[in-house]
Structures are given as C-alpha cells and as structure tokens.
Amino acid sequence: SISVFNHMATPAAVVVTGPPPVVLRAEMPDNMQEAAFAKVAETMAEQRIEKDIATSLKTHFDTEFGPTWHAVCGKNYGCSITHQTKLLLFFRCGELFVLLFK
C-alpha cells in the first residue's frame, strides 16, 4: 500500500533510555514496534550519525524478521513509499524521526 505520513496515533508504552518514542503511524505488531524502539535507543546511545542509526535498525530487522527492510532516520525529510501490509512504523525519538518498512 502507499502511505503518506500525516496520521497521529496513540504512543506505545515502552520503556527505553533516552527520549521516549512517540508513534506517528503504526501498522506493525507490538513486539516488532518494541524491537524497533529498543534498537534505536541502543544505537542512539552509541552514535549520533543518522545513517548509522538507520543501518543498525535495518540490519537488525533483516536478521530478526527476514529481509528486506528499509529504514530512514533524520530530522527533516519527506517521502512517499510503497510497503507491505502491516509492516510499517513511523515514530519520533526526541528530534530524530524514524521510518521503518518492508
């Protein structure tokens, strides 16, 4: 399906270090959302380069949930994507926006 990111959802309740995740759009099982939040928080504690955070998240999801995942991280970007049904997550951690989809 094609997604445009202008939908606000209720934030998921997850305990992570650093800024809490604020879910902007979720079409993904809760366990996968929690894995994404944890991996982003873990990576943000180690590095601040957006490309490296996205690469870490993509690699983790390819390993844990099968290929091929796409991850975009940044403070200012726009996009239009096509994704598999029920495999999309768009959230914010502090100033960093994260888009994850398959």
PDB file of C-alpha atoms in Angstrom:
ATOM      1  CA  SER A   1       0.000   0.000   0.000  1.00  0.00           C
ATOM      2  CA  ILE A   2       1.045   3.624  -0.430  1.00  0.00           C
ATOM      3  CA  SER A   3       1.399   5.755   2.683  1.00  0.00           C
ATOM      4  CA  VAL A   4       1.530   9.466   3.339  1.00  0.00           C
ATOM      5  CA  PHE A   5       2.606  10.448   6.828  1.00  0.00           C
ATOM      6  CA  ASN A   6       0.023  12.797   8.327  1.00  0.00           C
ATOM      7  CA  HIS A   7      -1.733  10.430  10.767  1.00  0.00           C
ATOM      8  CA  MET A   8      -1.314  10.700  14.550  1.00  0.00           C
ATOM      9  CA  ALA A   9      -1.638   7.534  16.659  1.00  0.00           C
ATOM     10  CA  THR A  10      -1.530   6.951  20.396  1.00  0.00           C
ATOM     11  CA  PRO A  11       2.080   6.486  21.591  1.00  0.00           C
ATOM     12  CA  ALA A  12       3.013   2.933  22.517  1.00  0.00           C
ATOM     13  CA  ALA A  13       4.024   2.259  26.118  1.00  0.00           C
ATOM     14  CA  VAL A  14       7.655   1.119  26.005  1.00  0.00           C
ATOM     15  CA  VAL A  15      10.485   1.601  28.484  1.00  0.00           C
ATOM     16  CA  VAL A  16      13.682   2.809  26.800  1.00  0.00           C
ATOM     17  CA  THR A  17      16.566   5.007  27.776  1.00  0.00           C
ATOM     18  CA  GLY A  18      16.806   8.418  26.156  1.00  0.00           C
ATOM     19  CA  PRO A  19      13.851  10.233  24.668  1.00  0.00           C
ATOM     20  CA  PRO A  20      10.640   8.176  24.693  1.00  0.00           C
ATOM     21  CA  PRO A  21       9.311   7.089  21.297  1.00  0.00           C
ATOM     22  CA  VAL A  22       6.225   8.867  20.011  1.00  0.00           C
ATOM     23  CA  VAL A  23       4.389   6.783  17.431  1.00  0.00           C
ATOM     24  CA  LEU A  24       3.141   8.789  14.471  1.00  0.00           C
ATOM     25  CA  ARG A  25       1.912   5.797  12.467  1.00  0.00           C
ATOM     26  CA  ALA A  26       1.997   2.100  13.273  1.00  0.00           C
ATOM     27  CA  GLU A  27       0.917  -0.780  11.076  1.00  0.00           C
ATOM     28  CA  MET A  28       3.055  -3.411  12.745  1.00  0.00           C
ATOM     29  CA  PRO A  29       2.711  -5.962  15.588  1.00  0.00           C
ATOM     30  CA  ASP A  30       3.567  -4.618  19.061  1.00  0.00           C
ATOM     31  CA  ASN A  31       6.570  -6.926  19.514  1.00  0.00           C
ATOM     32  CA  MET A  32       8.151  -5.562  16.320  1.00  0.00           C
ATOM     33  CA  GLN A  33       7.467  -1.965  17.398  1.00  0.00           C
ATOM     34  CA  GLU A  34       9.125  -2.630  20.742  1.00  0.00           C
ATOM     35  CA  ALA A  35      12.143  -4.180  18.984  1.00  0.00           C
ATOM     36  CA  ALA A  36      12.459  -1.064  16.820  1.00  0.00           C
ATOM     37  CA  PHE A  37      12.219   1.302  19.801  1.00  0.00           C
ATOM     38  CA  ALA A  38      14.834  -0.679  21.738  1.00  0.00           C
ATOM     39  CA  LYS A  39      17.260  -0.886  18.797  1.00  0.00           C
ATOM     40  CA  VAL A  40      17.006   2.835  18.030  1.00  0.00           C
ATOM     41  CA  ALA A  41      17.516   3.739  21.712  1.00  0.00           C
ATOM     42  CA  GLU A  42      20.509   1.381  21.947  1.00  0.00           C
ATOM     43  CA  THR A  43      22.083   2.770  18.776  1.00  0.00           C
ATOM     44  CA  MET A  44      21.410   6.416  19.729  1.00  0.00           C
ATOM     45  CA  ALA A  45      23.298   5.823  22.991  1.00  0.00           C
ATOM     46  CA  GLU A  46      26.347   4.746  20.969  1.00  0.00           C
ATOM     47  CA  GLN A  47      26.274   7.103  17.980  1.00  0.00           C
ATOM     48  CA  ARG A  48      24.511  10.176  16.621  1.00  0.00           C
ATOM     49  CA  ILE A  49      25.027   9.777  12.853  1.00  0.00           C
ATOM     50  CA  GLU A  50      21.576   9.285  11.330  1.00  0.00           C
ATOM     51  CA  LYS A  51      22.838   6.992   8.549  1.00  0.00           C
ATOM     52  CA  ASP A  52      24.426   4.671  11.127  1.00  0.00           C
ATOM     53  CA  ILE A  53      21.237   4.536  13.207  1.00  0.00           C
ATOM     54  CA  ALA A  54      19.207   3.624  10.109  1.00  0.00           C
ATOM     55  CA  THR A  55      21.751   0.984   9.044  1.00  0.00           C
ATOM     56  CA  SER A  56      21.750  -0.584  12.505  1.00  0.00           C
ATOM     57  CA  LEU A  57      17.931  -0.737  12.585  1.00  0.00           C
ATOM     58  CA  LYS A  58      17.689  -2.152   9.052  1.00  0.00           C
ATOM     59  CA  THR A  59      20.336  -4.822   9.731  1.00  0.00           C
ATOM     60  CA  HIS A  60      18.646  -5.832  12.994  1.00  0.00           C
ATOM     61  CA  PHE A  61      15.235  -6.217  11.344  1.00  0.00           C
ATOM     62  CA  ASP A  62      16.669  -8.104   8.349  1.00  0.00           C
ATOM     63  CA  THR A  63      18.255 -10.562  10.800  1.00  0.00           C
ATOM     64  CA  GLU A  64      15.348 -10.890  13.236  1.00  0.00           C
ATOM     65  CA  PHE A  65      12.353 -10.660  10.908  1.00  0.00           C
ATOM     66  CA  GLY A  66      13.709 -11.629   7.471  1.00  0.00           C
ATOM     67  CA  PRO A  67      14.777  -9.416   4.567  1.00  0.00           C
ATOM     68  CA  THR A  68      14.259  -6.873   3.091  1.00  0.00           C
ATOM     69  CA  TRP A  69      13.585  -3.947   5.446  1.00  0.00           C
ATOM     70  CA  HIS A  70      14.156  -0.247   4.783  1.00  0.00           C
ATOM     71  CA  ALA A  71      14.966   2.344   7.440  1.00  0.00           C
ATOM     72  CA  VAL A  72      15.190   6.125   7.152  1.00  0.00           C
ATOM     73  CA  CYS A  73      16.305   8.318  10.054  1.00  0.00           C
ATOM     74  CA  GLY A  74      16.581  12.087  10.128  1.00  0.00           C
ATOM     75  CA  LYS A  75      15.333  15.396  11.428  1.00  0.00           C
ATOM     76  CA  ASN A  76      13.900  16.772   8.201  1.00  0.00           C
ATOM     77  CA  TYR A  77      12.771  14.666   5.259  1.00  0.00           C
ATOM     78  CA  GLY A  78       9.695  13.757   3.274  1.00  0.00           C
ATOM     79  CA  CYS A  79       8.829  10.678   1.277  1.00  0.00           C
ATOM     80  CA  SER A  80       6.144   8.607  -0.350  1.00  0.00           C
ATOM     81  CA  ILE A  81       6.579   4.847  -0.093  1.00  0.00           C
ATOM     82  CA  THR A  82       5.021   1.547  -1.039  1.00  0.00           C
ATOM     83  CA  HIS A  83       5.127  -1.055   1.735  1.00  0.00           C
ATOM     84  CA  GLN A  84       3.838  -4.489   2.597  1.00  0.00           C
ATOM     85  CA  THR A  85       0.601  -4.568   4.565  1.00  0.00           C
ATOM     86  CA  LYS A  86       1.077  -4.445   8.358  1.00  0.00           C
ATOM     87  CA  LEU A  87       4.845  -3.794   8.100  1.00  0.00           C
ATOM     88  CA  LEU A  88       5.206  -0.032   8.620  1.00  0.00           C
ATOM     89  CA  LEU A  89       6.340   2.055  11.584  1.00  0.00           C
ATOM     90  CA  PHE A  90       6.890   5.823  11.715  1.00  0.00           C
ATOM     91  CA  PHE A  91       7.938   7.309  15.050  1.00  0.00           C
ATOM     92  CA  ARG A  92       9.957  10.046  16.715  1.00  0.00           C
ATOM     93  CA  CYS A  93      12.645   9.803  19.402  1.00  0.00           C
ATOM     94  CA  GLY A  94      13.452  13.313  20.530  1.00  0.00           C
ATOM     95  CA  GLU A  95      14.297  15.247  17.360  1.00  0.00           C
ATOM     96  CA  LEU A  96      15.000  12.102  15.318  1.00  0.00           C
ATOM     97  CA  PHE A  97      12.222  10.754  13.073  1.00  0.00           C
ATOM     98  CA  VAL A  98      12.409   7.074  12.119  1.00  0.00           C
ATOM     99  CA  LEU A  99      10.615   5.372   9.252  1.00  0.00           C
ATOM    100  CA  LEU A 100      10.815   1.575   9.094  1.00  0.00           C
ATOM    101  CA  PHE A 101       9.037  -0.526   6.486  1.00  0.00           C
ATOM    102  CA  LYS A 102       9.202  -3.698   4.441  1.00  0.00           C
TER     103      LYS A 102
END
